[in-house]
Amino acid sequence: MTAKDFRIESDTLGEVKIPATALWGPQTERSRNNFPTGNYMPLPLIKALLQLKKAAAQANLAEGNFDQVKSELITKAIDQLLALSDNELRQDFPLKVYQTGSGTQTNMNVNEVVANKAAQINNQIEILPNDDVNRGQSSNDIFPTAMNITASEAVAAVKKAAEHLIAELKVKQNKYWRTVKIGRTHLQDATPLTFGQEVSGWVSMLEHDLQYLEQLEGTLFELAMGGTAVGTGLNAAPHFADDIAEKMSQVYGMQFTAKTNKFAGLAAHSGLNVVHGAFKTLAADLMKIANDVRFLASGPRAGYDELNIPANEPGSSIMPGKVNPTQAEAITMAAVRVMGNDVVVDLASSQGNFEMNVYKPVLIDAFLESADLLAGTMTGFADKMIHGLTVNATRMEELVDNSLMTVTALSPHIGYHDSAKIAQSADQAGTTLKEAAIKSGKVTAEQFDEWVDPLKMTNID
């Protein structure tokens, strides 16, 4: 590269060489070179910061704390940035998650890009990154505000995906409400239930997970905005934070509030921590459901073979005709990642040293990754696994007829002890339960047929 490919700018530490076409400035360039490792800062967070900068310019104007021409120019610059595609936007925001723990360098990246974009629109009016774009703000309050806003959006996506999965499961619940199958406890045969009843348990688990998210998500609506450096609100106009919260509520369709304790808002991220805990709970339930589906579908000749799963892609590079439960595998891998991310979020949330938590970037990155994984894999599991799922009713009936645990229905009539002897006798002799029961002399064929009715044993409605 030649000298023409770069420009020289200065910050408080001195001169910095920056790519000539880059919209960012010296602080971004320093961070880009000092912290080259890891994921890029999530674009939803960048977009939230841009929305906040726009709201801040307008709030400062409303509070008589800003020039109208500058406010309008910043607004126009941000609108142009927000209109870019994700790929285009990423070109201006090259910083990584693993940087300063306050997110200051990403905040300055946004400030510098907005200022330079404004200069492209009108180079007769000087817009300064710190004095104008960052007016009334600190990285310490605007970054956690963006974290909560972005997390709220992510929770909404997870809820939508969970609702969709529940709807698909309810279709199967209703369709197979009276389809009898054998139950299993401790991985051993148990008394019968219907497949619809089994699915209803999955549905209830997910409905409870949704309730947990709905009960907890309100804590994310509390914004740290207005706390500035340490929570005191130094350099922020009196109603500045409330104005921003109102504008963010309009933009995102959520009831954000700035009437919060700013010292907690800067130093702690308990809301993100507790909501991610609900993500972990959801992940645990999804792990159970997906494992049940893939094991019940195991086979088709040497497994349980109770369920038929859609063939979405060839299952093997060597075994022709093989079908694998890939959607179940994807969602369980995602669940493992979410559980790991919960450790990250938990530990990061604990690092609120004095007036500020300094693990903010990794915390929000883990939170957003979990939300994205849950929303995406739940949608895939619903559409490409559950939607096309059918039952092998013949196999289910065969397993029920061959089960020894239907003997439980005899207990009220002949007692637990004699019923156990009949089950053990059938197992040892390799006969059916009915044959062993009749041979015992304790039960007639007519009594057996009347008492051992698998459908009645499910107490189905």
Coordinates of N, CA and C in Angstrom, one line a residue, residues 71-297:
S71 N -27.8 18.7 15.4 CA -28.8 17.6 15.7 C -29.3 17.0 14.5
E72 N -29.8 17.8 13.5 CA -30.4 17.3 12.3 C -29.3 16.6 11.4
L73 N -28.1 17.1 11.4 CA -27.1 16.5 10.6 C -26.7 15.1 11.2
I74 N -26.6 15.0 12.5 CA -26.3 13.7 13.1 C -27.4 12.7 12.8
T75 N -28.7 13.2 12.9 CA -29.8 12.4 12.7 C -29.8 11.9 11.2
K76 N -29.5 12.7 10.3 CA -29.4 12.3 8.9 C -28.3 11.3 8.6
A77 N -27.2 11.6 9.2 CA -26.0 10.6 9.1 C -26.4 9.2 9.6
I78 N -27.0 9.2 10.8 CA -27.4 7.9 11.4 C -28.5 7.2 10.5
D79 N -29.4 8.0 10.0 CA -30.4 7.3 9.2 C -29.8 6.7 8.0
Q80 N -28.8 7.3 7.4 CA -28.1 6.7 6.2 C -27.4 5.5 6.6
L81 N -26.8 5.5 7.8 CA -26.1 4.3 8.2 C -27.0 3.1 8.5
L82 N -28.2 3.4 9.1 CA -29.1 2.4 9.5 C -29.8 1.8 8.2
A83 N -29.8 2.6 7.1 CA -30.4 2.1 5.9 C -29.5 1.1 5.1
L84 N -28.2 1.0 5.6 CA -27.3 0.1 4.9 C -27.6 -1.4 5.2
S85 N -27.2 -2.3 4.3 CA -27.4 -3.7 4.6 C -26.4 -4.1 5.7
D86 N -26.6 -5.3 6.2 CA -25.6 -5.7 7.3 C -24.2 -5.8 6.8
N87 N -24.1 -6.3 5.6 CA -22.7 -6.4 5.0 C -22.1 -5.1 4.8
E88 N -22.8 -4.1 4.3 CA -22.3 -2.8 4.2 C -22.0 -2.1 5.5
L89 N -22.9 -2.3 6.5 CA -22.7 -1.7 7.8 C -21.4 -2.2 8.5
R90 N -21.2 -3.5 8.3 CA -20.1 -4.2 9.0 C -18.7 -3.5 8.5
Q91 N -18.7 -3.0 7.3 CA -17.4 -2.4 6.8 C -17.0 -1.2 7.7
D92 N -17.9 -0.6 8.4 CA -17.6 0.6 9.2 C -17.4 0.3 10.6
F93 N -17.7 -1.0 11.0 CA -17.6 -1.3 12.4 C -16.8 -2.6 12.6
P94 N -15.5 -2.5 12.6 CA -14.6 -3.7 12.5 C -14.1 -4.2 13.8
L95 N -14.6 -3.7 14.9 CA -14.0 -4.0 16.2 C -14.5 -5.3 16.7
K96 N -13.7 -5.9 17.6 CA -14.0 -7.3 18.1 C -14.6 -7.2 19.5
V97 N -15.2 -8.3 19.9 CA -15.8 -8.3 21.3 C -14.7 -8.2 22.4
Y98 N -13.6 -8.8 22.1 CA -12.5 -8.9 23.2 C -11.7 -7.6 23.1
Q99 N -12.2 -6.6 23.7 CA -11.6 -5.3 23.8 C -11.7 -4.7 25.2
T100 N -11.8 -3.5 25.4 CA -12.0 -2.9 26.7 C -13.3 -3.4 27.2
G101 N -13.3 -3.7 28.5 CA -14.5 -4.3 29.1 C -15.7 -3.4 29.3
S102 N -15.5 -2.1 29.1 CA -16.7 -1.2 29.1 C -17.4 -1.0 27.8
G103 N -16.7 -1.5 26.7 CA -17.2 -1.3 25.4 C -16.9 0.1 24.9
T104 N -16.0 0.8 25.5 CA -15.7 2.2 25.2 C -15.2 2.3 23.7
Q105 N -14.4 1.4 23.3 CA -13.9 1.5 21.9 C -15.0 1.3 20.9
T106 N -16.0 0.5 21.1 CA -17.1 0.4 20.2 C -17.9 1.6 20.3
N107 N -18.1 2.2 21.4 CA -18.9 3.4 21.5 C -18.2 4.5 20.7
M108 N -16.8 4.6 20.8 CA -16.1 5.6 20.0 C -16.1 5.2 18.6
N109 N -16.1 4.0 18.2 CA -16.2 3.6 16.8 C -17.5 4.2 16.2
V110 N -18.6 4.1 17.0 CA -19.9 4.6 16.5 C -19.8 6.1 16.4
N111 N -19.2 6.8 17.5 CA -19.1 8.2 17.4 C -18.3 8.7 16.2
E112 N -17.2 8.0 16.0 CA -16.3 8.5 14.9 C -17.0 8.2 13.5
V113 N -17.7 7.1 13.3 CA -18.3 6.8 12.1 C -19.4 7.8 11.8
V114 N -20.2 8.1 12.8 CA -21.3 9.1 12.7 C -20.8 10.5 12.3
A115 N -19.7 10.9 13.0 CA -19.1 12.2 12.7 C -18.6 12.3 11.3
N116 N -17.9 11.2 10.8 CA -17.4 11.2 9.5 C -18.4 11.1 8.4
K117 N -19.5 10.4 8.7 CA -20.6 10.3 7.8 C -21.3 11.6 7.7
A118 N -21.4 12.3 8.8 CA -22.0 13.7 8.8 C -21.1 14.6 7.9
A119 N -19.8 14.5 8.0 CA -18.9 15.3 7.2 C -19.1 15.0 5.7
Q120 N -19.4 13.8 5.4 CA -19.6 13.4 3.9 C -20.9 14.1 3.5
I121 N -21.8 14.3 4.3 CA -23.1 14.9 4.0 C -22.9 16.4 3.9
N122 N -22.3 17.0 4.8 CA -22.0 18.5 4.9 C -20.7 18.8 5.6
N123 N -19.7 19.0 4.8 CA -18.4 19.3 5.4 C -18.2 20.7 5.8
Q124 N -19.2 21.5 5.8 CA -19.1 22.9 6.3 C -19.4 23.0 7.8
I125 N -20.0 21.9 8.3 CA -20.4 21.9 9.7 C -19.6 20.8 10.4
E126 N -18.8 21.2 11.4 CA -17.9 20.2 12.1 C -18.7 19.5 13.1
I127 N -18.7 18.2 13.0 CA -19.3 17.3 14.0 C -18.2 16.5 14.7
L128 N -18.1 16.7 16.0 CA -17.0 16.1 16.7 C -17.5 14.8 17.4
P129 N -16.7 13.7 17.4 CA -17.2 12.4 18.0 C -17.5 12.5 19.4
N130 N -16.7 13.2 20.2 CA -16.9 13.2 21.7 C -17.9 14.4 22.0
D131 N -17.6 15.6 21.6 CA -18.4 16.7 22.0 C -19.8 16.7 21.4
D132 N -20.0 16.2 20.3 CA -21.3 16.3 19.6 C -22.0 14.9 19.6
V133 N -21.5 13.9 19.0 CA -22.2 12.6 18.9 C -22.3 12.0 20.2
N134 N -21.4 12.2 21.1 CA -21.4 11.6 22.4 C -21.9 12.5 23.5
R135 N -22.5 13.6 23.1 CA -22.9 14.6 24.1 C -23.9 14.1 25.1
G136 N -23.6 14.3 26.4 CA -24.5 13.9 27.5 C -24.4 12.4 27.8
Q137 N -23.4 11.7 27.2 CA -23.3 10.3 27.3 C -21.9 9.9 27.8
S138 N -21.8 8.7 28.3 CA -20.6 8.0 28.6 C -20.7 6.6 28.0
S139 N -19.6 6.0 27.6 CA -19.6 4.6 27.3 C -20.2 3.8 28.4
N140 N -20.0 4.2 29.6 CA -20.4 3.5 30.8 C -21.9 3.4 31.0
D141 N -22.7 4.3 30.4 CA -24.1 4.2 30.5 C -24.8 3.9 29.1
I142 N -24.2 4.4 28.0 CA -24.8 4.1 26.7 C -24.6 2.6 26.3
F143 N -23.4 2.1 26.6 CA -23.2 0.7 26.2 C -24.1 -0.3 26.9
P144 N -24.3 -0.2 28.3 CA -25.2 -1.1 28.9 C -26.7 -0.9 28.5
T145 N -27.0 0.4 28.1 CA -28.3 0.7 27.6 C -28.5 -0.1 26.3
A146 N -27.6 0.0 25.4 CA -27.6 -0.7 24.2 C -27.7 -2.2 24.4
M147 N -27.0 -2.7 25.4 CA -27.1 -4.2 25.8 C -28.5 -4.6 26.1
N148 N -29.1 -3.8 27.0 CA -30.5 -4.2 27.4 C -31.5 -4.1 26.2
I149 N -31.3 -3.1 25.4 CA -32.2 -2.9 24.3 C -32.1 -4.1 23.3
T150 N -30.8 -4.4 23.0 CA -30.5 -5.5 22.1 C -31.0 -6.9 22.7
A151 N -30.8 -7.0 23.9 CA -31.2 -8.3 24.6 C -32.7 -8.4 24.6
S152 N -33.4 -7.3 24.7 CA -34.9 -7.3 24.7 C -35.4 -7.8 23.3
E153 N -34.8 -7.3 22.3 CA -35.1 -7.7 20.9 C -34.9 -9.2 20.8
A154 N -33.8 -9.7 21.3 CA -33.4 -11.1 21.2 C -34.4 -12.0 21.9
V155 N -34.8 -11.5 23.1 CA -35.8 -12.3 23.8 C -37.1 -12.4 23.0
A156 N -37.5 -11.3 22.4 CA -38.7 -11.4 21.6 C -38.6 -12.4 20.5
A157 N -37.5 -12.6 19.8 CA -37.3 -13.6 18.8 C -37.3 -15.0 19.4
V158 N -36.8 -15.2 20.5 CA -36.8 -16.5 21.2 C -38.2 -16.8 21.5
K159 N -39.0 -15.9 22.1 CA -40.4 -16.2 22.4 C -41.2 -16.5 21.2
K160 N -41.0 -15.8 20.1 CA -41.7 -16.1 18.9 C -41.4 -17.5 18.4
A161 N -40.1 -17.9 18.4 CA -39.8 -19.3 18.0 C -40.3 -20.3 18.9
A162 N -40.4 -20.1 20.2 CA -40.9 -21.0 21.1 C -42.4 -21.2 20.9
E163 N -43.1 -20.1 20.7 CA -44.5 -20.2 20.4 C -44.8 -21.0 19.1
H164 N -44.0 -20.9 18.1 CA -44.1 -21.6 16.9 C -43.9 -23.1 17.1
L165 N -42.9 -23.5 17.9 CA -42.6 -24.9 18.2 C -43.8 -25.4 19.0
I166 N -44.3 -24.7 20.0 CA -45.5 -25.1 20.7 C -46.7 -25.4 19.8
A167 N -46.9 -24.5 18.9 CA -48.0 -24.7 18.0 C -47.9 -26.0 17.2
E168 N -46.7 -26.3 16.7 CA -46.5 -27.5 15.9 C -46.6 -28.7 16.8
L169 N -46.2 -28.7 18.0 CA -46.3 -29.8 18.9 C -47.8 -30.0 19.3
K170 N -48.5 -29.0 19.4 CA -50.0 -29.1 19.7 C -50.7 -29.8 18.6
V171 N -50.3 -29.6 17.4 CA -50.9 -30.4 16.3 C -50.7 -31.9 16.5
K172 N -49.5 -32.3 16.8 CA -49.2 -33.7 17.1 C -50.0 -34.2 18.3
Q173 N -50.0 -33.4 19.4 CA -50.7 -33.7 20.6 C -52.2 -34.1 20.3
N174 N -52.8 -33.2 19.5 CA -54.2 -33.4 19.2 C -54.4 -34.6 18.3
K175 N -53.6 -34.7 17.3 CA -53.7 -35.8 16.3 C -53.5 -37.2 16.9
Y176 N -52.6 -37.3 17.9 CA -52.3 -38.6 18.5 C -52.7 -38.7 20.0
W177 N -53.8 -38.0 20.3 CA -54.3 -37.9 21.7 C -54.7 -39.3 22.2
R178 N -55.2 -40.2 21.3 CA -55.7 -41.5 21.7 C -54.8 -42.6 21.1
T179 N -53.6 -42.3 20.7 CA -52.7 -43.3 20.2 C -51.9 -43.9 21.3
V180 N -52.2 -45.1 21.7 CA -51.6 -45.7 22.9 C -50.2 -46.2 22.6
K181 N -49.3 -46.0 23.6 CA -47.9 -46.5 23.5 C -47.5 -46.8 24.9
I182 N -46.3 -47.5 24.9 CA -45.8 -47.9 26.3 C -45.1 -46.7 26.9
G183 N -45.3 -46.6 28.2 CA -44.5 -45.6 28.9 C -43.1 -46.1 29.3
R184 N -42.2 -45.3 29.7 CA -40.9 -45.7 30.1 C -40.4 -44.8 31.3
T185 N -40.0 -45.5 32.3 CA -39.4 -44.8 33.4 C -38.1 -45.5 33.8
H186 N -37.0 -44.7 34.1 CA -35.7 -45.3 34.4 C -35.2 -46.1 33.1
L187 N -35.7 -45.7 32.0 CA -35.3 -46.4 30.7 C -35.9 -47.8 30.6
Q188 N -36.8 -48.1 31.5 CA -37.4 -49.4 31.6 C -38.9 -49.3 31.3
D189 N -39.5 -50.4 30.9 CA -41.0 -50.4 30.5 C -41.8 -49.9 31.7
A190 N -42.8 -49.2 31.4 CA -43.7 -48.7 32.5 C -45.2 -48.9 31.9
T191 N -46.1 -48.3 32.6 CA -47.5 -48.4 32.2 C -47.8 -47.6 30.9
P192 N -48.9 -47.9 30.2 CA -49.2 -47.2 29.0 C -49.6 -45.7 29.2
L193 N -49.4 -44.9 28.1 CA -49.9 -43.6 28.0 C -50.2 -43.4 26.5
T194 N -50.7 -42.3 26.1 CA -50.9 -42.0 24.7 C -49.7 -41.1 24.3
F195 N -49.5 -41.2 23.0 CA -48.4 -40.3 22.5 C -48.8 -38.8 22.6
G196 N -50.1 -38.6 22.5 CA -50.6 -37.2 22.7 C -50.4 -36.7 24.1
Q197 N -50.5 -37.6 25.1 CA -50.2 -37.2 26.5 C -48.8 -36.9 26.6
E198 N -47.9 -37.8 26.0 CA -46.5 -37.5 26.1 C -46.1 -36.2 25.5
V199 N -46.7 -35.9 24.4 CA -46.4 -34.6 23.7 C -46.9 -33.4 24.6
S200 N -48.1 -33.6 25.2 CA -48.6 -32.6 26.1 C -47.7 -32.2 27.2
G201 N -46.9 -33.1 27.6 CA -45.8 -32.8 28.6 C -44.8 -31.9 28.0
W202 N -44.4 -32.2 26.8 CA -43.4 -31.3 26.1 C -44.0 -29.9 26.0
V203 N -45.2 -29.8 25.6 CA -45.9 -28.5 25.4 C -45.9 -27.7 26.7
S204 N -46.3 -28.4 27.7 CA -46.4 -27.7 29.0 C -45.0 -27.2 29.5
M205 N -44.0 -28.0 29.2 CA -42.6 -27.5 29.6 C -42.3 -26.2 28.9
L206 N -42.5 -26.2 27.6 CA -42.2 -25.0 26.8 C -43.1 -23.8 27.1
E207 N -44.4 -24.1 27.5 CA -45.3 -23.0 27.9 C -44.8 -22.4 29.2
H208 N -44.3 -23.2 30.1 CA -43.7 -22.7 31.3 C -42.5 -21.9 31.0
D209 N -41.6 -22.4 30.1 CA -40.4 -21.6 29.8 C -40.8 -20.2 29.2
L210 N -41.9 -20.2 28.4 CA -42.3 -18.9 27.9 C -42.8 -18.0 29.0
Q211 N -43.5 -18.6 30.0 CA -43.9 -17.8 31.1 C -42.8 -17.2 31.9
Y212 N -41.7 -18.0 32.1 CA -40.6 -17.5 32.8 C -39.9 -16.3 32.1
L213 N -39.8 -16.4 30.8 CA -39.3 -15.3 30.0 C -40.1 -14.1 30.1
E214 N -41.4 -14.3 30.0 CA -42.3 -13.1 30.1 C -42.3 -12.5 31.5
Q215 N -42.1 -13.3 32.5 CA -42.1 -12.7 33.9 C -40.8 -12.0 34.1
L216 N -39.7 -12.4 33.4 CA -38.4 -11.8 33.7 C -38.0 -10.7 32.7
E217 N -38.5 -10.7 31.5 CA -38.0 -9.8 30.5 C -38.1 -8.3 30.9
G218 N -39.1 -8.0 31.7 CA -39.3 -6.6 32.1 C -38.0 -6.0 32.7
T219 N -37.2 -6.8 33.3 CA -36.0 -6.2 33.9 C -35.0 -5.7 32.9
L220 N -35.1 -6.1 31.6 CA -34.3 -5.6 30.6 C -34.8 -4.3 30.1
F221 N -36.0 -3.9 30.4 CA -36.5 -2.6 29.9 C -35.9 -1.4 30.8
E222 N -35.2 -1.7 31.8 CA -34.6 -0.7 32.7 C -33.3 -0.3 32.1
L223 N -33.2 1.0 31.7 CA -32.0 1.5 31.0 C -31.1 2.3 31.9
A224 N -29.8 2.1 31.7 CA -28.8 2.8 32.5 C -28.6 4.2 32.0
M225 N -29.2 4.6 30.9 CA -29.0 5.9 30.2 C -29.2 7.0 31.2
G226 N -28.3 8.0 31.2 CA -28.4 9.1 32.1 C -27.4 9.0 33.3
G227 N -26.8 7.9 33.4 CA -25.8 7.7 34.6 C -24.5 8.3 34.3
T228 N -24.2 8.5 33.0 CA -22.9 8.9 32.5 C -21.7 8.1 33.1
A229 N -20.7 8.7 33.7 CA -19.5 8.0 34.0 C -19.6 7.0 35.1
V230 N -20.2 7.4 36.3 CA -20.2 6.6 37.4 C -21.6 6.4 38.0
G231 N -22.6 7.0 37.4 CA -24.0 6.9 37.8 C -24.6 8.1 38.4
T232 N -23.8 9.2 38.5 CA -24.3 10.5 39.0 C -25.0 11.3 38.0
G233 N -24.8 11.0 36.7 CA -25.4 11.8 35.7 C -24.7 13.1 35.3
L234 N -23.4 13.1 35.7 CA -22.6 14.3 35.3 C -22.6 14.6 33.8
N235 N -22.9 15.9 33.4 CA -22.9 16.3 32.0 C -24.1 15.9 31.2
A236 N -25.1 15.3 31.9 CA -26.3 15.0 31.1 C -27.4 16.0 31.5
A237 N -28.2 16.4 30.6 CA -29.3 17.3 30.8 C -30.4 16.7 31.7
P238 N -31.2 17.4 32.5 CA -32.1 16.9 33.4 C -33.0 15.8 32.9
H239 N -33.7 16.0 31.8 CA -34.6 15.1 31.3 C -34.1 14.3 30.1
F240 N -32.8 14.3 29.9 CA -32.2 13.7 28.7 C -32.5 12.2 28.7
A241 N -32.3 11.5 29.8 CA -32.5 10.0 29.8 C -33.9 9.6 29.6
D242 N -34.8 10.4 30.2 CA -36.3 10.1 30.0 C -36.7 10.3 28.5
D243 N -36.1 11.3 27.9 CA -36.4 11.6 26.5 C -35.9 10.4 25.6
I244 N -34.8 9.9 25.9 CA -34.2 8.8 25.1 C -35.0 7.5 25.4
A245 N -35.4 7.2 26.6 CA -36.2 6.0 26.9 C -37.5 6.1 26.1
E246 N -38.1 7.2 26.1 CA -39.4 7.4 25.3 C -39.1 7.1 23.8
K247 N -38.1 7.6 23.3 CA -37.8 7.4 21.9 C -37.5 6.0 21.6
M248 N -36.7 5.3 22.5 CA -36.4 3.9 22.3 C -37.7 3.0 22.4
S249 N -38.6 3.4 23.2 CA -39.8 2.7 23.3 C -40.6 2.8 22.0
Q250 N -40.6 3.9 21.4 CA -41.3 4.1 20.1 C -40.6 3.3 19.0
V251 N -39.3 3.3 19.0 CA -38.5 2.6 17.9 C -38.7 1.1 18.0
Y252 N -38.6 0.6 19.2 CA -38.6 -0.9 19.4 C -39.9 -1.5 19.8
G253 N -40.9 -0.7 20.1 CA -42.2 -1.2 20.5 C -42.2 -1.8 21.9
M254 N -41.3 -1.4 22.8 CA -41.2 -1.9 24.2 C -41.3 -0.8 25.2
Q255 N -41.6 -1.1 26.4 CA -41.8 0.0 27.4 C -40.5 0.2 28.2
F256 N -39.6 0.8 27.6 CA -38.3 1.1 28.2 C -38.5 2.3 29.2
T257 N -37.7 2.2 30.3 CA -37.7 3.3 31.3 C -36.3 3.7 31.7
A258 N -36.1 5.0 32.0 CA -34.8 5.4 32.5 C -34.9 5.8 34.0
K259 N -36.1 5.5 34.6 CA -36.3 5.8 36.0 C -35.7 4.6 36.8
T260 N -34.4 4.5 36.8 CA -33.7 3.4 37.4 C -32.6 3.9 38.2
N261 N -32.0 3.0 39.0 CA -30.8 3.3 39.8 C -29.6 3.2 38.9
K262 N -29.0 4.3 38.6 CA -27.9 4.3 37.6 C -26.6 3.6 38.1
F263 N -26.4 3.6 39.4 CA -25.2 2.9 40.0 C -25.3 1.4 39.7
A264 N -26.5 0.9 39.9 CA -26.7 -0.6 39.6 C -26.6 -0.8 38.1
G265 N -27.2 0.1 37.3 CA -27.2 0.0 35.9 C -25.8 -0.1 35.2
L266 N -24.8 0.6 35.8 CA -23.5 0.6 35.3 C -22.7 -0.6 35.9
A267 N -22.9 -0.9 37.1 CA -22.0 -1.8 37.8 C -22.5 -3.3 37.8
A268 N -23.8 -3.5 37.5 CA -24.4 -4.8 37.6 C -25.2 -5.1 36.3
H269 N -25.3 -6.4 35.9 CA -26.1 -6.8 34.8 C -27.0 -7.9 35.2
S270 N -27.6 -7.8 36.4 CA -28.4 -8.8 37.0 C -29.6 -9.2 36.1
G271 N -30.2 -8.2 35.4 CA -31.3 -8.5 34.5 C -30.9 -9.5 33.4
L272 N -29.8 -9.2 32.7 CA -29.3 -10.0 31.7 C -29.0 -11.4 32.2
N273 N -28.4 -11.5 33.4 CA -28.1 -12.7 34.0 C -29.3 -13.6 34.3
V274 N -30.3 -13.0 34.9 CA -31.5 -13.8 35.3 C -32.3 -14.2 34.0
V275 N -32.3 -13.4 33.0 CA -33.0 -13.7 31.8 C -32.3 -14.8 31.0
H276 N -31.0 -14.7 31.0 CA -30.2 -15.8 30.4 C -30.4 -17.1 31.2
G277 N -30.6 -17.0 32.5 CA -31.0 -18.2 33.3 C -32.2 -18.9 32.7
A278 N -33.2 -18.1 32.3 CA -34.4 -18.6 31.7 C -34.1 -19.3 30.3
F279 N -33.1 -18.7 29.6 CA -32.6 -19.3 28.3 C -32.1 -20.7 28.7
K280 N -31.3 -20.8 29.7 CA -30.7 -22.1 30.1 C -31.7 -23.1 30.4
T281 N -32.8 -22.7 31.1 CA -33.9 -23.6 31.5 C -34.6 -24.0 30.2
L282 N -34.8 -23.1 29.3 CA -35.4 -23.5 28.0 C -34.5 -24.5 27.3
A283 N -33.2 -24.2 27.3 CA -32.3 -25.1 26.6 C -32.3 -26.5 27.2
A284 N -32.4 -26.6 28.5 CA -32.5 -27.9 29.2 C -33.8 -28.7 28.8
D285 N -34.9 -28.0 28.7 CA -36.1 -28.6 28.2 C -36.1 -29.0 26.8
L286 N -35.5 -28.2 25.9 CA -35.3 -28.5 24.5 C -34.4 -29.8 24.4
M287 N -33.4 -29.9 25.2 CA -32.5 -31.0 25.2 C -33.4 -32.3 25.5
K288 N -34.2 -32.2 26.5 CA -35.0 -33.4 26.8 C -36.0 -33.8 25.7
I289 N -36.7 -32.8 25.1 CA -37.6 -33.0 24.1 C -37.0 -33.6 22.8
A290 N -35.9 -33.0 22.4 CA -35.2 -33.5 21.2 C -34.6 -34.8 21.4
N291 N -34.1 -35.1 22.6 CA -33.6 -36.5 22.9 C -34.7 -37.5 22.8
D292 N -35.8 -37.2 23.4 CA -37.0 -38.1 23.4 C -37.4 -38.4 21.9
V293 N -37.4 -37.4 21.1 CA -37.8 -37.6 19.7 C -36.8 -38.4 19.0
R294 N -35.6 -38.1 19.1 CA -34.6 -38.9 18.3 C -34.4 -40.3 18.8
F295 N -34.6 -40.6 20.1 CA -34.5 -42.0 20.6 C -35.8 -42.8 20.2
L296 N -36.9 -42.1 20.3 CA -38.2 -42.8 19.9 C -38.2 -43.1 18.4
A297 N -37.4 -42.3 17.7 CA -37.4 -42.5 16.2 C -36.2 -43.4 15.8

